Structures are given as structure tokens and as C-alpha cells.
PDB file of C-alpha atoms and ligand atoms in Angstrom:
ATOM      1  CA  UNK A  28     -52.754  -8.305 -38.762  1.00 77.00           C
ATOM      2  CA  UNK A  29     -55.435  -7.189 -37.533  1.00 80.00           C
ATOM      3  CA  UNK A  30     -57.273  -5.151 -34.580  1.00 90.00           C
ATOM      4  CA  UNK A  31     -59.321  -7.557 -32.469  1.00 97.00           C
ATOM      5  CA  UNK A  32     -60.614  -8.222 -29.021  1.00 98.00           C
ATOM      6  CA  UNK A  33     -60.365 -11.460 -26.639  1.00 98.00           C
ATOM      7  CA  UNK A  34     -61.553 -12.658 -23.608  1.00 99.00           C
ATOM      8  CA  UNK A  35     -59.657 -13.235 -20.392  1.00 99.00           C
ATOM      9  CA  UNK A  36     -60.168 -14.864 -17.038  1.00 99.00           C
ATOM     10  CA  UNK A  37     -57.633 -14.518 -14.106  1.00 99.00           C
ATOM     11  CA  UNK A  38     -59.344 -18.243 -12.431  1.00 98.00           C
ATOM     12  CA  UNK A  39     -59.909 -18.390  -8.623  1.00 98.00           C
ATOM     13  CA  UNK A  40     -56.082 -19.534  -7.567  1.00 98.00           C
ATOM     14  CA  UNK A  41     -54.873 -16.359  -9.411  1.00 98.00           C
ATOM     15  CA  UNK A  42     -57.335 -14.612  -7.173  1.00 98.00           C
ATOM     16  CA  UNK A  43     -56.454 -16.147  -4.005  1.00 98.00           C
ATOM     17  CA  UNK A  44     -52.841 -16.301  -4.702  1.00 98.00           C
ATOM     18  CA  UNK A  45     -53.078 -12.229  -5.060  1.00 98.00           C
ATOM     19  CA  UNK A  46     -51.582 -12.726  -8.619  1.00 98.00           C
ATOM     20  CA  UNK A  47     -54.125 -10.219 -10.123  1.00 98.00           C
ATOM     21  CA  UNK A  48     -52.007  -6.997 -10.042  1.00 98.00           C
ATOM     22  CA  UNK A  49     -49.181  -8.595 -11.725  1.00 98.00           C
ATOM     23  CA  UNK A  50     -51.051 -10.970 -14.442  1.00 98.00           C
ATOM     24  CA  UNK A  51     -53.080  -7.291 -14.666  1.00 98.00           C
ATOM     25  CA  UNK A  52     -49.485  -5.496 -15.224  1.00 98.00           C
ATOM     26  CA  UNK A  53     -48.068  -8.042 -17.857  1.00 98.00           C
ATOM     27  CA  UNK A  54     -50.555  -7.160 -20.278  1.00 98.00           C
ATOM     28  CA  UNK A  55     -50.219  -3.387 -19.637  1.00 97.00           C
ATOM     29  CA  UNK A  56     -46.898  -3.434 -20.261  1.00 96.00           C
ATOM     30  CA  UNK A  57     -47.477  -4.953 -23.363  1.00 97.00           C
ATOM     31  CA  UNK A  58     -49.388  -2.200 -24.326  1.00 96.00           C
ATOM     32  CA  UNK A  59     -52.693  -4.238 -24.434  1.00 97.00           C
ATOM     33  CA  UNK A  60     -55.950  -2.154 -23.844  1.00 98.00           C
ATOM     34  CA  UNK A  61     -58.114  -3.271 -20.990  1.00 98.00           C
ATOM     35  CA  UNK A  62     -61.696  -2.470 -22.511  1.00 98.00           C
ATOM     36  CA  UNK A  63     -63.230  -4.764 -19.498  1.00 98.00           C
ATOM     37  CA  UNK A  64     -62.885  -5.569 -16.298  1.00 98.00           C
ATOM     38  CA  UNK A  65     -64.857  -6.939 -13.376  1.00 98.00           C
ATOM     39  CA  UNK A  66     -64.430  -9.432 -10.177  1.00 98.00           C
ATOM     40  CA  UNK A  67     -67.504 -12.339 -10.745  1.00 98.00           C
ATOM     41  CA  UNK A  68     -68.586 -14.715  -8.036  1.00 98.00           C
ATOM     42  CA  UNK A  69     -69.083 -17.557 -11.186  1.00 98.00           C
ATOM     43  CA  UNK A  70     -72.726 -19.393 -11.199  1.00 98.00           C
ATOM     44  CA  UNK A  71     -73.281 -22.975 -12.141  1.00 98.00           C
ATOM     45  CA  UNK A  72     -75.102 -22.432 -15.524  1.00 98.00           C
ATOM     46  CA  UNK A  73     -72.411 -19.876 -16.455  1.00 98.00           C
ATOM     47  CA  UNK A  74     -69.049 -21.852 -15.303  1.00 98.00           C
ATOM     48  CA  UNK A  75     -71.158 -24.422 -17.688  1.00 98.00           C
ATOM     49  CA  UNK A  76     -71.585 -22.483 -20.468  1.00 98.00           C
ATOM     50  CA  UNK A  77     -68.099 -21.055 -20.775  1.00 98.00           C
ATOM     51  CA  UNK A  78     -66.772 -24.718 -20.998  1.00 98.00           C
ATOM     52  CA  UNK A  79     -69.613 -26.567 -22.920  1.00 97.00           C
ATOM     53  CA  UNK A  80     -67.222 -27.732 -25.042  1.00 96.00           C
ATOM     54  CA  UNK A  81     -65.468 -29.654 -22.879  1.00 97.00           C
ATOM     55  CA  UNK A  82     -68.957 -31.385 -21.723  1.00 97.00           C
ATOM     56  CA  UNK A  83     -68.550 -35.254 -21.349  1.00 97.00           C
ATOM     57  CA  UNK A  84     -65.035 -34.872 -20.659  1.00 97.00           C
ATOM     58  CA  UNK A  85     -63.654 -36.303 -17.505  1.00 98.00           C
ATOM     59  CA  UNK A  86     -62.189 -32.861 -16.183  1.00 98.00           C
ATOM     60  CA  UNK A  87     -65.665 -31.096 -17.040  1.00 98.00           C
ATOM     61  CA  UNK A  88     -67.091 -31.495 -13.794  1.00 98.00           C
ATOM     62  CA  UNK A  89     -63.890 -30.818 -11.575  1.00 98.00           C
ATOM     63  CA  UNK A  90     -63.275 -27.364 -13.755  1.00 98.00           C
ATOM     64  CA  UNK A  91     -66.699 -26.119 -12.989  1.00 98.00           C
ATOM     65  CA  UNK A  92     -66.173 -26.896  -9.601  1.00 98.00           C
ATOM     66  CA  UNK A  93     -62.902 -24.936  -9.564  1.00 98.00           C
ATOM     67  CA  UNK A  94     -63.887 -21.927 -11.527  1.00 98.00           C
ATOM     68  CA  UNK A  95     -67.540 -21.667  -9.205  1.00 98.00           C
ATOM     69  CA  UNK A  96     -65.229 -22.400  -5.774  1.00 98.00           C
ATOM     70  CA  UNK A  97     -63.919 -18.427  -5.633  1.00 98.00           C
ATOM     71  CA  UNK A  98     -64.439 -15.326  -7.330  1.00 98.00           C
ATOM     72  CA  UNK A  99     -62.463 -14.728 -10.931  1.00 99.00           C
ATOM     73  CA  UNK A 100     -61.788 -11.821 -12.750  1.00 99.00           C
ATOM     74  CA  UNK A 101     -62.951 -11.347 -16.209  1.00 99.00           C
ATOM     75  CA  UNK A 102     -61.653  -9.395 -18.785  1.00 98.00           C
ATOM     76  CA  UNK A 103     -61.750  -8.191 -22.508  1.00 99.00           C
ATOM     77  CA  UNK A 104     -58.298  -7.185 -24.050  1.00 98.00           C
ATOM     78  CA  UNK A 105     -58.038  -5.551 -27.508  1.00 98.00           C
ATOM     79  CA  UNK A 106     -54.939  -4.698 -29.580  1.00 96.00           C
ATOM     80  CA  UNK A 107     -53.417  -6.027 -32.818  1.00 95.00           C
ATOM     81  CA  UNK A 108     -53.336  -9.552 -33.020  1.00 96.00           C
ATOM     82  CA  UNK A 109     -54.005  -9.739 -29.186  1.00 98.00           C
ATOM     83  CA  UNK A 110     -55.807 -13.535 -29.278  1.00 98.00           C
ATOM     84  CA  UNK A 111     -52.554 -14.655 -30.502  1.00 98.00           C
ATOM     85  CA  UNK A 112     -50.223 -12.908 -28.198  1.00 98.00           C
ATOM     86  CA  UNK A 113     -52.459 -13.113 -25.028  1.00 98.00           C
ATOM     87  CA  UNK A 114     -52.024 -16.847 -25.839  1.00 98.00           C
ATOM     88  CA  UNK A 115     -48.134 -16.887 -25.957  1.00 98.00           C
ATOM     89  CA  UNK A 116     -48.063 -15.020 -22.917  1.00 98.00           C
ATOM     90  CA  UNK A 117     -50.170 -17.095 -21.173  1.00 98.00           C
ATOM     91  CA  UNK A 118     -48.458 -19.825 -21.755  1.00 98.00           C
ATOM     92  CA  UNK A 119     -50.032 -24.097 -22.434  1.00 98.00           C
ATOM     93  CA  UNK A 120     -52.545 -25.144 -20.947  1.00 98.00           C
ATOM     94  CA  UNK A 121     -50.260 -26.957 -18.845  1.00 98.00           C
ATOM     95  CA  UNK A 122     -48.495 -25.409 -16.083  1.00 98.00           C
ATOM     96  CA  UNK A 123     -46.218 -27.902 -16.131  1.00 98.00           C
ATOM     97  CA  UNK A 124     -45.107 -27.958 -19.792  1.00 98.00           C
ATOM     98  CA  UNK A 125     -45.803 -24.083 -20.465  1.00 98.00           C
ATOM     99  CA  UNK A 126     -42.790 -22.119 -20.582  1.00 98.00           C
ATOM    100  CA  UNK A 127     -41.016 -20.014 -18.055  1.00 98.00           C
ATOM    101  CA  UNK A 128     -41.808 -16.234 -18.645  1.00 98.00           C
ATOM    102  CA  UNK A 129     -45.139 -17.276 -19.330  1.00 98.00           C
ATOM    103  CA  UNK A 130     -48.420 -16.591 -16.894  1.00 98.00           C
ATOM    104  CA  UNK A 131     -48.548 -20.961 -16.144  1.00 98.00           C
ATOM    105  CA  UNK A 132     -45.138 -21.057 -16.229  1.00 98.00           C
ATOM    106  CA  UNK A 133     -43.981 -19.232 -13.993  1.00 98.00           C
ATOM    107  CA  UNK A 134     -47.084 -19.319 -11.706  1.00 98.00           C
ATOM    108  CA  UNK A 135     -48.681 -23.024 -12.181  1.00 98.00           C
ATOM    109  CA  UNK A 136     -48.215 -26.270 -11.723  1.00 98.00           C
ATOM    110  CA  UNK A 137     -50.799 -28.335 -12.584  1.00 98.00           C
ATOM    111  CA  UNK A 138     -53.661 -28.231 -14.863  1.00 98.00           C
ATOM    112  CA  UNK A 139     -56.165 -28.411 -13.000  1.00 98.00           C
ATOM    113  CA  UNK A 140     -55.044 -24.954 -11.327  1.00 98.00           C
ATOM    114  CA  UNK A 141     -53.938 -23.449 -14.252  1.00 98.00           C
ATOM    115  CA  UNK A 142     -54.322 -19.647 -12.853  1.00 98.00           C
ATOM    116  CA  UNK A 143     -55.962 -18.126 -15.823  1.00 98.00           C
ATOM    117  CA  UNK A 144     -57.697 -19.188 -19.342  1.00 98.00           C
ATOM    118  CA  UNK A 145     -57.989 -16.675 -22.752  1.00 98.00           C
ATOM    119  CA  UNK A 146     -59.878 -17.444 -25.606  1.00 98.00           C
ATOM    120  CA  UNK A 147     -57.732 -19.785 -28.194  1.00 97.00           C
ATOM    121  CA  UNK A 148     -59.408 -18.462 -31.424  1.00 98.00           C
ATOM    122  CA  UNK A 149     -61.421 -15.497 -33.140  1.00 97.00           C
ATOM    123  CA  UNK A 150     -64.639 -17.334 -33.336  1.00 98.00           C
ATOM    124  CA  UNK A 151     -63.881 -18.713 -29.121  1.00 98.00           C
ATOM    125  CA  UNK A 152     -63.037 -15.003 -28.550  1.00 98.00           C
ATOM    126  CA  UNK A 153     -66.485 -13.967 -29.725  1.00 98.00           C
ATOM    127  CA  UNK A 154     -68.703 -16.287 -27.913  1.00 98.00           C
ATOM    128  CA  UNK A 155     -66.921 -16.063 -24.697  1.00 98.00           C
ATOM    129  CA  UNK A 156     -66.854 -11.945 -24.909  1.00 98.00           C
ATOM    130  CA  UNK A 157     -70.839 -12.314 -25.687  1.00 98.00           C
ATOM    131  CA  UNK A 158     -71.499 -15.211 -22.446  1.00 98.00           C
ATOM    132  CA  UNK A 159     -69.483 -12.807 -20.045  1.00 98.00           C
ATOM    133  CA  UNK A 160     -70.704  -8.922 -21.097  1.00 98.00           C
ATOM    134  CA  UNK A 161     -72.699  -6.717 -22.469  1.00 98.00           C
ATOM    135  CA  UNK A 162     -71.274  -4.097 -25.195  1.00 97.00           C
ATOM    136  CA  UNK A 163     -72.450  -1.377 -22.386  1.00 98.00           C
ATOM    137  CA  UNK A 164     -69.562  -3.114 -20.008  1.00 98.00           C
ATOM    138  CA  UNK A 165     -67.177  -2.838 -23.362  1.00 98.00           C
ATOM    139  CA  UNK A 166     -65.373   0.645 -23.391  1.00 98.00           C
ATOM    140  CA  UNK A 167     -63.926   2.387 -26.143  1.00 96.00           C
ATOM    141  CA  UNK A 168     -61.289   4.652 -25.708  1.00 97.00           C
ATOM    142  CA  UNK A 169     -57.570   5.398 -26.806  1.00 94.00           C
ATOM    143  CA  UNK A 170     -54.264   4.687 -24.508  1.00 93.00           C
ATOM    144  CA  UNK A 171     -52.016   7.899 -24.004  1.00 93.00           C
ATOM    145  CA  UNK A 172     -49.107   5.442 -25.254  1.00 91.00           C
ATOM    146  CA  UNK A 173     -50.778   4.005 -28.417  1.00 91.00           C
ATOM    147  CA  UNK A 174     -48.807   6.596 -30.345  1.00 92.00           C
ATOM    148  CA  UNK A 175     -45.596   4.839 -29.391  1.00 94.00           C
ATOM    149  CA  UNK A 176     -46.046   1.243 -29.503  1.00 93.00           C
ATOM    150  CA  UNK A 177     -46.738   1.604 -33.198  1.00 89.00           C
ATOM    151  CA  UNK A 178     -44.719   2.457 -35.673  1.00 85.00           C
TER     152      UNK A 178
HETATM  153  P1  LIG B 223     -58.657 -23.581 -19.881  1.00 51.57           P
HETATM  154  O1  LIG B 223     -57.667 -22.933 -20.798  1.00 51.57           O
HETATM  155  O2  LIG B 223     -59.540 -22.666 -19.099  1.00 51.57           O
HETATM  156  O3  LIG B 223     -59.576 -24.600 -20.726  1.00 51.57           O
HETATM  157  C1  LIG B 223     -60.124 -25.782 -20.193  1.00 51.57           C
HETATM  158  C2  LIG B 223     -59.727 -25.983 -18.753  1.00 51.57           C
HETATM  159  O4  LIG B 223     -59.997 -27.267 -18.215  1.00 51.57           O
HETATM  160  C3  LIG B 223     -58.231 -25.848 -18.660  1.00 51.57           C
HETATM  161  O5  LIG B 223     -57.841 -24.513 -18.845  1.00 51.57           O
HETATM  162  C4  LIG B 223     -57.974 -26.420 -17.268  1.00 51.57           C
HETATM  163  O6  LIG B 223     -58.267 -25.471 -16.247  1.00 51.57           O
HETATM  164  C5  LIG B 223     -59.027 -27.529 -17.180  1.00 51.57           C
HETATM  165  N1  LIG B 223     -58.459 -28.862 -17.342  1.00 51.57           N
HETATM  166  C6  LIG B 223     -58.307 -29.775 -16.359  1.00 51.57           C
HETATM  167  N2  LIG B 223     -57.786 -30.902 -16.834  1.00 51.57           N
HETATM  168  C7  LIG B 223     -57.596 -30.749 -18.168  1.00 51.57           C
HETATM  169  C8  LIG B 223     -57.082 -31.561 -19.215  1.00 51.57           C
HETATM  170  N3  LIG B 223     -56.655 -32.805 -18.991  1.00 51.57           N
HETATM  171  N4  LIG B 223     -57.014 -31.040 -20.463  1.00 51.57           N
HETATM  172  C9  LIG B 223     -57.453 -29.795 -20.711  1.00 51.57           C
HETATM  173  N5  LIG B 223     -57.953 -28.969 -19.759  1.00 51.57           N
HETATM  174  C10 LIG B 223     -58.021 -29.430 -18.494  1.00 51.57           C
END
């Protein structure tokens, strides 16, 4: 397993709903590294971007409509394995069929307000990381509690 990084976005009802500190504080107890952080007002062409792949799909244009209605907050997490596990924690895509103890399921409940979105793969994580920072914005440091969360 190895060290990598992925991209996070707590989505505009996570702002509103004031569900930032605690979505925040799930991952820190986790021991996952916050390398990036900042509050976005979303444009068009970037909300766009972020979910070209989803272009021509019926929810394309209500999604960029949500994620441009509010301000988000973006993020890069790194740790072992962290795509993965940011994944399982936040739950599927679904609010409605994600699992409680997850982000969705125990925040969400429906899709189209589905609170927060993290990169679903190594080459997603990558692109994403690159359309939302710069390395500058991309810290590198060590946690005071690294020593023991591993063995
Ligand atoms: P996210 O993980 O950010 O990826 C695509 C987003 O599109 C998804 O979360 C939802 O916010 C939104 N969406 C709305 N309807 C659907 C749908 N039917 N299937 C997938 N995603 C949807």
C-alpha cells in the first residue's frame, strides 16, 4: 500500500449546513494529513471541468448548478491508501443507499445533495488535485502523531 494524495470537496449543503468542522474532524481523527485547504466561490468553467465526465448526462447541468450556487471547500488529503479509505468513509454516491457512519449516510439524503465528493481513483485523484491547485498551495510537512498511527 502505498503513500498517495486525493482530492476532496465538502459541496455547498455541507457548507451551509455548518457540517465543515465535523466532515474536517473525521478525517483528522483518522489520522489523514490535510496538505490543502481553502473555501472557493466555484466558477462556471471550473464546476465544468471538475465534472466533464459526466457531460451529456442528464444530472450534468443541475450539478454545476449546485456546486456554483454556494461556496465549497476544497481539499487535498494524503496518507496510505487514503483514495481508498476517504472513499469508504464517505460513503456511495447515494445518500440514500450509503451506509450509516459514513459522511452521506449519516448526513444526506438525496443525490443530488450529496454533501461532499472525493476522487474515486489514482488517475481521478491526479487530475482533480491539478484543476483545483497549484503545488505552491500543496504543503509538505509531518503530523506530531504519525509516529503512532503506524506500526
Ligand atoms: P459526485 O461524487 O461529486 O460525482 C458526480 C455528482 O453528480 C454526484 O456526486 C452527485 O452530486 C451528482 N449526481 C446527481 N445525480 C446523479 C446520478 N443520478 N448519478 C450520479 N451522480 C449524480
Amino acid at each position: 500500500m502505498q503513500r498517495e494524495q486525493t482530492f476532496v470537496m465538502i459541496k455547498p449543503d455541507g457548507v451551509q449546513r455548518g457540517l465543515v468542522g465535523d466532515i474536517i474532524s473525521r478525517f483528522e481523527s483518522k489520522g489523514i494529513k490535510i496538505v490543502a485547504m481553502k473555501l472557493v466561490a466555484v466558477e462556471r468553467q471550473l464546476a465544468e471541468k471538475h465534472y466533464g465526465v459526466h457531460k451529456g448526462k442528464p444530472f450534468f447541468e443541475p450539478t454545476v448548478k449546485y456546486i456554483t450556487s454556494s461556496p465549497v471547500v476544497a481539499m487535498v488529503l494524503e496518507g496510505v491508501n487514503v483514495i481508498e479509505m476517504v472513499r469508504g468513509m464517505t460513503g456511495a454516491t447515494d445518500p440514500q443507499k450509503a451506509a450509516m457512519g459514513t459522511i452521506r449516510g449519516d448526513y444526506g439524503q438525496f443525490i443530488g445533495r450529496n454533501i461532499i465528493h472525493a476522487s474515486d481513483g489514482k488517475e481521478t485523484a491526479a487530475f482533480e488535485i491539478n484543476l483545483w491547485f497549484t503545488s505552491k498551495e500543496i504543503a509538505q510537512y509531518s503530523r506530531i502523531d504519525e509516529v503512532w498511527l503506524q506500526e
